mmCIF file of C-alpha atoms in Angstrom:
data_model
loop_
_atom_site.group_PDB
_atom_site.id
_atom_site.type_symbol
_atom_site.label_atom_id
_atom_site.label_comp_id
_atom_site.label_asym_id
_atom_site.label_seq_id
_atom_site.Cartn_x
_atom_site.Cartn_y
_atom_site.Cartn_z
ATOM 1 C CA MET A 1 -94.051 26.672 -5.274
ATOM 2 C CA ASP A 2 -91.381 28.046 -7.620
ATOM 3 C CA PHE A 3 -93.295 31.340 -7.860
ATOM 4 C CA LEU A 4 -93.314 31.497 -4.070
ATOM 5 C CA ILE A 5 -89.559 30.900 -3.890
ATOM 6 C CA LYS A 6 -88.414 33.090 -6.769
ATOM 7 C CA VAL A 7 -90.865 35.975 -6.434
ATOM 8 C CA VAL A 8 -92.733 36.028 -3.108
ATOM 9 C CA LEU A 9 -89.721 35.057 -0.950
ATOM 10 C CA PRO A 10 -87.292 37.763 -2.146
ATOM 11 C CA LEU A 11 -90.005 40.422 -2.287
ATOM 12 C CA GLY A 12 -91.252 39.373 1.152
ATOM 13 C CA LEU A 13 -87.755 39.545 2.613
ATOM 14 C CA ALA A 14 -87.156 42.936 0.994
ATOM 15 C CA PHE A 15 -90.379 44.208 2.571
ATOM 16 C CA ILE A 16 -89.368 42.802 5.973
ATOM 17 C CA MET A 17 -85.997 44.562 5.726
ATOM 18 C CA PHE A 18 -87.757 47.753 4.595
ATOM 19 C CA SER A 19 -89.864 47.571 7.755
ATOM 20 C CA LEU A 20 -86.615 47.286 9.725
ATOM 21 C CA GLY A 21 -85.223 50.387 8.027
ATOM 22 C CA LEU A 22 -88.440 52.273 8.689
ATOM 23 C CA GLY A 23 -87.755 51.876 12.408
ATOM 24 C CA LEU A 24 -84.195 53.236 12.086
ATOM 25 C CA THR A 25 -82.925 56.805 12.142
ATOM 26 C CA VAL A 26 -79.561 58.289 11.239
ATOM 27 C CA ALA A 27 -79.000 58.754 14.973
ATOM 28 C CA ASP A 28 -79.125 54.968 15.434
ATOM 29 C CA PHE A 29 -76.005 54.627 13.289
ATOM 30 C CA LYS A 30 -74.262 57.592 14.942
ATOM 31 C CA ARG A 31 -74.912 56.002 18.329
ATOM 32 C CA VAL A 32 -72.268 53.399 17.517
ATOM 33 C CA LEU A 33 -69.633 56.130 17.902
ATOM 34 C CA THR A 34 -71.028 57.430 21.190
ATOM 35 C CA ARG A 35 -71.384 53.967 22.790
ATOM 36 C CA PRO A 36 -68.546 51.992 21.198
ATOM 37 C CA LYS A 37 -68.016 49.469 24.014
ATOM 38 C CA ALA A 38 -71.614 48.246 24.175
ATOM 39 C CA PHE A 39 -71.824 48.059 20.400
ATOM 40 C CA LEU A 40 -68.478 46.251 20.111
ATOM 41 C CA VAL A 41 -69.460 43.604 22.670
ATOM 42 C CA GLY A 42 -72.780 43.028 20.899
ATOM 43 C CA ALA A 43 -71.184 42.934 17.455
ATOM 44 C CA VAL A 44 -68.520 40.432 18.564
ATOM 45 C CA CYS A 45 -71.251 38.177 19.959
ATOM 46 C CA GLN A 46 -73.224 38.356 16.718
ATOM 47 C CA ILE A 47 -70.424 38.146 14.178
ATOM 48 C CA ILE A 48 -67.966 35.788 15.914
ATOM 49 C CA VAL A 49 -69.594 33.944 18.812
ATOM 50 C CA VAL A 50 -72.814 32.954 17.020
ATOM 51 C CA PRO A 51 -71.148 31.220 14.014
ATOM 52 C CA ALA A 52 -68.559 29.575 16.298
ATOM 53 C CA ILE A 53 -71.252 27.994 18.472
ATOM 54 C CA ALA A 54 -73.269 26.968 15.394
ATOM 55 C CA TYR A 55 -70.205 25.228 13.963
ATOM 56 C CA ILE A 56 -69.573 23.340 17.221
ATOM 57 C CA ILE A 57 -73.211 22.210 17.355
ATOM 58 C CA ALA A 58 -73.275 21.155 13.685
ATOM 59 C CA ILE A 59 -70.194 18.986 14.226
ATOM 60 C CA SER A 60 -71.254 17.646 17.628
ATOM 61 C CA PHE A 61 -74.712 16.572 16.417
ATOM 62 C CA GLY A 62 -73.335 15.099 13.191
ATOM 63 C CA LEU A 63 -75.800 17.009 11.042
ATOM 64 C CA ALA A 64 -76.128 15.979 7.414
ATOM 65 C CA PRO A 65 -73.996 18.260 5.193
ATOM 66 C CA ALA A 66 -76.949 20.223 3.793
ATOM 67 C CA LEU A 67 -78.370 20.797 7.274
ATOM 68 C CA ALA A 68 -74.953 21.787 8.641
ATOM 69 C CA VAL A 69 -74.683 24.352 5.842
ATOM 70 C CA GLY A 70 -78.180 25.568 6.666
ATOM 71 C CA LEU A 71 -77.372 25.950 10.363
ATOM 72 C CA MET A 72 -74.246 27.944 9.544
ATOM 73 C CA ILE A 73 -76.170 30.160 7.108
ATOM 74 C CA LEU A 74 -78.669 30.881 9.887
ATOM 75 C CA SER A 75 -75.821 31.867 12.217
ATOM 76 C CA PHE A 76 -74.621 34.480 9.703
ATOM 77 C CA CYS A 77 -77.984 36.296 9.692
ATOM 78 C CA PRO A 78 -78.269 38.932 12.449
ATOM 79 C CA GLY A 79 -81.622 39.505 14.091
ATOM 80 C CA GLY A 80 -84.114 41.837 12.450
ATOM 81 C CA VAL A 81 -87.368 43.413 13.544
ATOM 82 C CA THR A 82 -88.087 40.427 15.817
ATOM 83 C CA SER A 83 -84.978 40.937 17.947
ATOM 84 C CA ASN A 84 -85.844 44.625 18.363
ATOM 85 C CA LEU A 85 -89.356 43.771 19.538
ATOM 86 C CA LEU A 86 -88.107 41.090 21.929
ATOM 87 C CA SER A 87 -85.452 43.448 23.332
ATOM 88 C CA LYS A 88 -88.167 45.994 24.014
ATOM 89 C CA LEU A 89 -90.359 43.341 25.645
ATOM 90 C CA ALA A 90 -87.398 42.233 27.782
ATOM 91 C CA LYS A 91 -86.973 45.810 29.091
ATOM 92 C CA GLY A 92 -83.616 45.974 27.360
ATOM 93 C CA ASP A 93 -81.814 48.891 25.737
ATOM 94 C CA VAL A 94 -83.913 49.338 22.606
ATOM 95 C CA ALA A 95 -81.613 52.019 21.179
ATOM 96 C CA LEU A 96 -78.653 49.620 21.397
ATOM 97 C CA SER A 97 -80.757 46.822 19.892
ATOM 98 C CA VAL A 98 -81.774 48.950 16.919
ATOM 99 C CA SER A 99 -78.197 50.158 16.377
ATOM 100 C CA LEU A 100 -76.810 46.618 16.455
ATOM 101 C CA THR A 101 -79.477 45.308 14.102
ATOM 102 C CA GLY A 102 -79.066 48.133 11.616
ATOM 103 C CA VAL A 103 -75.274 48.287 11.448
ATOM 104 C CA VAL A 104 -74.603 44.527 11.538
ATOM 105 C CA SER A 105 -77.318 43.893 8.929
ATOM 106 C CA ILE A 106 -75.627 46.349 6.581
ATOM 107 C CA ALA A 107 -72.189 44.862 7.320
ATOM 108 C CA SER A 108 -73.487 41.353 6.576
ATOM 109 C CA MET A 109 -73.762 42.325 2.919
ATOM 110 C CA VAL A 110 -69.950 42.170 2.855
ATOM 111 C CA THR A 111 -69.236 39.336 5.312
ATOM 112 C CA VAL A 112 -71.983 36.817 4.538
ATOM 113 C CA PRO A 113 -71.099 35.974 0.884
ATOM 114 C CA PHE A 114 -67.554 34.936 1.858
ATOM 115 C CA LEU A 115 -68.746 32.985 4.899
ATOM 116 C CA VAL A 116 -71.464 31.166 2.938
ATOM 117 C CA ALA A 117 -69.021 30.210 0.160
ATOM 118 C CA TRP A 118 -66.568 28.788 2.705
ATOM 119 C CA THR A 119 -69.319 26.922 4.575
ATOM 120 C CA VAL A 120 -70.729 25.257 1.449
ATOM 121 C CA ASN A 121 -67.291 24.065 0.324
ATOM 122 C CA HIS A 122 -66.324 22.944 3.835
ATOM 123 C CA PHE A 123 -69.375 20.790 4.538
ATOM 124 C CA MET A 124 -70.402 19.693 1.040
ATOM 125 C CA GLY A 125 -66.954 18.919 -0.373
ATOM 126 C CA ALA A 126 -67.093 17.535 -3.911
ATOM 127 C CA GLU A 127 -70.912 17.832 -3.900
ATOM 128 C CA ALA A 128 -70.811 21.569 -3.189
ATOM 129 C CA PRO A 129 -72.827 23.665 -5.662
ATOM 130 C CA PRO A 130 -70.987 26.598 -7.242
ATOM 131 C CA VAL A 131 -71.337 29.721 -5.099
ATOM 132 C CA SER A 132 -70.753 33.130 -6.653
ATOM 133 C CA ILE A 133 -69.488 35.498 -3.974
ATOM 134 C CA SER A 134 -70.201 38.526 -6.147
ATOM 135 C CA GLY A 135 -73.655 37.179 -7.002
ATOM 136 C CA LEU A 136 -74.439 36.640 -3.324
ATOM 137 C CA ALA A 137 -73.188 40.134 -2.483
ATOM 138 C CA ILE A 138 -75.454 41.674 -5.128
ATOM 139 C CA SER A 139 -78.421 39.616 -3.917
ATOM 140 C CA MET A 140 -77.720 40.602 -0.291
ATOM 141 C CA PHE A 141 -77.602 44.243 -1.339
ATOM 142 C CA LEU A 142 -80.871 44.075 -3.260
ATOM 143 C CA ILE A 143 -82.918 42.164 -0.673
ATOM 144 C CA THR A 144 -81.398 43.467 2.586
ATOM 145 C CA ALA A 145 -79.186 46.566 2.430
ATOM 146 C CA LEU A 146 -81.165 48.498 -0.217
ATOM 147 C CA PRO A 147 -84.591 48.021 1.456
ATOM 148 C CA VAL A 148 -83.101 49.027 4.833
ATOM 149 C CA ALA A 149 -81.586 52.136 3.245
ATOM 150 C CA LEU A 150 -84.917 53.010 1.620
ATOM 151 C CA GLY A 151 -86.679 52.619 4.966
ATOM 152 C CA VAL A 152 -84.144 54.837 6.744
ATOM 153 C CA THR A 153 -84.418 57.443 3.986
ATOM 154 C CA LEU A 154 -88.215 57.509 4.167
ATOM 155 C CA ARG A 155 -88.051 57.780 7.966
ATOM 156 C CA HIS A 156 -85.608 60.710 7.656
ATOM 157 C CA PHE A 157 -87.557 62.738 5.096
ATOM 158 C CA ALA A 158 -91.108 61.760 6.090
ATOM 159 C CA GLY A 159 -90.861 61.105 9.814
ATOM 160 C CA GLY A 160 -94.527 61.690 10.638
ATOM 161 C CA PHE A 161 -95.796 59.420 7.883
ATOM 162 C CA SER A 162 -93.209 56.756 8.759
ATOM 163 C CA GLU A 163 -94.194 56.685 12.421
ATOM 164 C CA ARG A 164 -97.861 56.258 11.489
ATOM 165 C CA ALA A 165 -97.106 53.601 8.881
ATOM 166 C CA GLU A 166 -94.554 51.614 10.906
ATOM 167 C CA PRO A 167 -97.080 49.588 13.016
ATOM 168 C CA ILE A 168 -98.981 48.525 9.892
ATOM 169 C CA VAL A 169 -95.807 47.744 7.961
ATOM 170 C CA SER A 170 -94.490 45.704 10.917
ATOM 171 C CA MET A 171 -97.703 43.656 11.079
ATOM 172 C CA ILE A 172 -97.471 42.878 7.363
ATOM 173 C CA ALA A 173 -93.805 41.933 7.828
ATOM 174 C CA VAL A 174 -94.716 39.496 10.608
ATOM 175 C CA GLY A 175 -97.367 37.918 8.378
ATOM 176 C CA LEU A 176 -94.852 37.499 5.553
ATOM 177 C CA PHE A 177 -92.359 35.964 7.962
ATOM 178 C CA ILE A 178 -94.926 33.367 9.098
ATOM 179 C CA LEU A 179 -95.842 32.563 5.471
ATOM 180 C CA ILE A 180 -92.209 32.074 4.465
ATOM 181 C CA VAL A 181 -91.426 29.813 7.435
ATOM 182 C CA ILE A 182 -94.512 27.637 6.867
ATOM 183 C CA ALA A 183 -93.761 27.355 3.145
ATOM 184 C CA ALA A 184 -90.149 26.358 3.791
ATOM 185 C CA LEU A 185 -91.219 23.651 6.251
ATOM 186 C CA ALA A 186 -93.843 22.332 3.859
ATOM 187 C CA GLY A 187 -91.391 22.348 0.961
ATOM 188 C CA SER A 188 -88.968 20.032 2.792
ATOM 189 C CA TRP A 189 -91.526 18.137 4.854
ATOM 190 C CA GLY A 190 -90.051 14.693 4.301
ATOM 191 C CA LEU A 191 -86.547 15.697 5.386
ATOM 192 C CA PHE A 192 -88.038 17.806 8.170
ATOM 193 C CA MET A 193 -89.837 14.823 9.706
ATOM 194 C CA GLU A 194 -86.821 12.560 9.199
ATOM 195 C CA GLN A 195 -84.300 14.951 10.756
ATOM 196 C CA LEU A 196 -86.508 16.600 13.405
ATOM 197 C CA PRO A 197 -85.164 14.447 16.296
ATOM 198 C CA ILE A 198 -81.685 15.826 15.549
ATOM 199 C CA LEU A 199 -82.422 19.200 13.986
ATOM 200 C CA GLY A 200 -84.935 20.301 16.637
ATOM 201 C CA PRO A 201 -82.536 19.895 19.584
ATOM 202 C CA SER A 202 -79.742 21.452 17.512
ATOM 203 C CA VAL A 203 -81.498 24.757 16.864
ATOM 204 C CA ILE A 204 -82.992 24.847 20.376
ATOM 205 C CA LEU A 205 -79.563 24.308 21.918
ATOM 206 C CA LEU A 206 -78.038 26.937 19.615
ATOM 207 C CA ASN A 207 -80.620 29.482 20.725
ATOM 208 C CA ALA A 208 -80.303 28.725 24.456
ATOM 209 C CA VAL A 209 -76.489 28.522 24.533
ATOM 210 C CA LEU A 210 -76.132 31.814 22.668
ATOM 211 C CA ILE A 211 -78.420 33.648 25.077
ATOM 212 C CA LEU A 212 -76.680 32.243 28.156
ATOM 213 C CA LEU A 213 -73.180 32.740 26.757
ATOM 214 C CA SER A 214 -73.959 36.305 25.679
ATOM 215 C CA ILE A 215 -75.272 37.095 29.160
ATOM 216 C CA GLY A 216 -71.937 35.911 30.554
ATOM 217 C CA ILE A 217 -69.838 37.818 27.997
ATOM 218 C CA ALA A 218 -71.789 41.060 28.374
ATOM 219 C CA SER A 219 -71.773 40.852 32.174
ATOM 220 C CA ALA A 220 -68.027 40.126 32.264
ATOM 221 C CA SER A 221 -67.491 43.138 29.968
ATOM 222 C CA GLY A 222 -69.077 45.456 32.527
ATOM 223 C CA MET A 223 -72.343 46.082 30.697
ATOM 224 C CA GLY A 224 -75.363 47.300 32.646
ATOM 225 C CA PRO A 225 -78.480 45.097 33.094
ATOM 226 C CA ARG A 226 -80.389 46.635 30.158
ATOM 227 C CA GLU A 227 -77.390 46.275 27.866
ATOM 228 C CA VAL A 228 -76.857 42.660 28.976
ATOM 229 C CA ARG A 229 -80.465 41.785 28.125
ATOM 230 C CA THR A 230 -80.216 43.434 24.736
ATOM 231 C CA ILE A 231 -76.947 41.769 23.746
ATOM 232 C CA ALA A 232 -78.339 38.393 24.853
ATOM 233 C CA VAL A 233 -81.469 38.794 22.725
ATOM 234 C CA GLU A 234 -79.560 40.159 19.721
ATOM 235 C CA ALA A 235 -77.105 37.236 19.799
ATOM 236 C CA GLY A 236 -79.774 34.642 20.488
ATOM 237 C CA VAL A 237 -82.318 35.706 17.856
ATOM 238 C CA GLN A 238 -81.276 35.230 14.228
ATOM 239 C CA ASN A 239 -83.092 36.418 11.109
ATOM 240 C CA SER A 240 -84.423 33.109 9.815
ATOM 241 C CA THR A 241 -86.102 34.774 6.818
ATOM 242 C CA VAL A 242 -82.716 35.871 5.480
ATOM 243 C CA GLY A 243 -81.440 32.330 6.097
ATOM 244 C CA ILE A 244 -84.263 30.850 4.037
ATOM 245 C CA ALA A 245 -83.663 33.358 1.243
ATOM 246 C CA LEU A 246 -79.910 32.687 1.159
ATOM 247 C CA ALA A 247 -80.612 28.956 0.995
ATOM 248 C CA GLY A 248 -82.717 29.565 -2.093
ATOM 249 C CA ILE A 249 -80.025 31.694 -3.721
ATOM 250 C CA ILE A 250 -77.219 29.130 -3.377
ATOM 251 C CA ALA A 251 -79.492 26.346 -4.632
ATOM 252 C CA ALA A 252 -80.881 28.352 -7.549
ATOM 253 C CA GLN A 253 -81.042 25.382 -9.910
ATOM 254 C CA GLN A 254 -83.179 23.344 -7.510
ATOM 255 C CA THR A 255 -86.953 23.263 -7.719
ATOM 256 C CA GLY A 256 -88.844 23.727 -4.478
ATOM 257 C CA PHE A 257 -87.322 24.869 -1.208
ATOM 258 C CA SER A 258 -83.711 23.864 -0.617
ATOM 259 C CA ASP A 259 -82.780 21.540 2.240
ATOM 260 C CA TYR A 260 -80.379 24.293 3.295
ATOM 261 C CA ALA A 261 -83.455 26.302 4.333
ATOM 262 C CA LEU A 262 -84.712 23.737 6.835
ATOM 263 C CA PRO A 263 -82.657 24.799 9.896
ATOM 264 C CA SER A 264 -83.799 28.406 9.448
ATOM 265 C CA ALA A 265 -87.414 27.300 9.034
ATOM 266 C CA VAL A 266 -87.360 25.142 12.171
ATOM 267 C CA TYR A 267 -85.570 27.889 14.077
ATOM 268 C CA GLY A 268 -88.249 30.361 12.977
ATOM 269 C CA VAL A 269 -90.668 28.390 15.151
ATOM 270 C CA THR A 270 -88.488 27.230 18.046
ATOM 271 C CA MET A 271 -86.798 30.591 18.719
ATOM 272 C CA TYR A 272 -89.980 31.854 20.364
ATOM 273 C CA LEU A 273 -90.241 28.767 22.558
ATOM 274 C CA VAL A 274 -86.668 29.318 23.767
ATOM 275 C CA THR A 275 -86.390 33.110 23.817
ATOM 276 C CA LEU A 276 -89.705 34.112 25.383
ATOM 277 C CA PRO A 277 -88.995 32.413 28.760
ATOM 278 C CA PHE A 278 -85.723 34.383 28.919
ATOM 279 C CA VAL A 279 -87.588 37.560 27.971
ATOM 280 C CA PHE A 280 -90.092 37.107 30.811
ATOM 281 C CA TRP A 281 -87.244 36.284 33.192
ATOM 282 C CA PHE A 282 -85.525 39.518 32.166
ATOM 283 C CA ARG A 283 -88.767 41.408 32.797
ATOM 284 C CA SER A 284 -89.146 39.918 36.251
ATOM 285 C CA ARG A 285 -85.567 40.840 37.115
ATOM 286 C CA ASN A 286 -86.196 44.363 35.872
ATOM 287 C CA ALA A 287 -89.214 44.637 38.156
ATOM 288 C CA GLY A 288 -87.061 43.459 41.064
ATOM 289 C CA GLU A 289 -84.359 46.001 40.243
ATOM 290 C CA LEU A 290 -86.922 48.822 40.256
ATOM 291 C CA ALA A 291 -88.533 47.696 43.507
#
């Protein structure tokens, strides 16, 4: 199990983030400047609204400190390849989805270490493990930002090869994601079964509220239907693999998977149960708009 956590998990996450970068181009980052309003609305939902709602839910449900920390960690992790695929399936604005995912994922290397350190101290109090902000920043760079940058670079200089390899790389990434989620659940099975009646509704509610609230915010901001769908999916779908990896980093002295990882692991399963009905609803509305 320790080999899985200390070797397979970080390498698996790095590969998943590399697959994200492989789907990005330099134009995706430049698009932020040409469509600032849509990007700003999406970024505000991801960076501010998501953690705020997670905090309210953690307090309202009275989650155990470790699980509250885990839920907050999850809220700091912007969607990855999954949110891009779901945005495409929802007939959303895929270009906006990719831009949001790429830019906010890079920015999280700076924001997440500070937010995680505050969260651990806030919920754990005297029992809080020491959290190195600089250590977290370096880890975030190595397992998220650097692989994304490598993927973007390969896509830029070897576009044809990257386009052919991307479907295969994405399939491998999905397989690694499933392995990591299953391992995290198995590693904290006792706490998982004990807390499921509370934790399950918590992550399901988080997912549903974020999608609905983001629809309202994007619509009120004057976004078009495709942009509204994309912002809703991007805010509602978090990168649970990054959440599991961060949980392992801040509990480095612990053997086995950390309890902090449990909310991300449960969410890795339930997000499809919550998000897919919205995706199919978006598709049906799109068909009606085209009719």
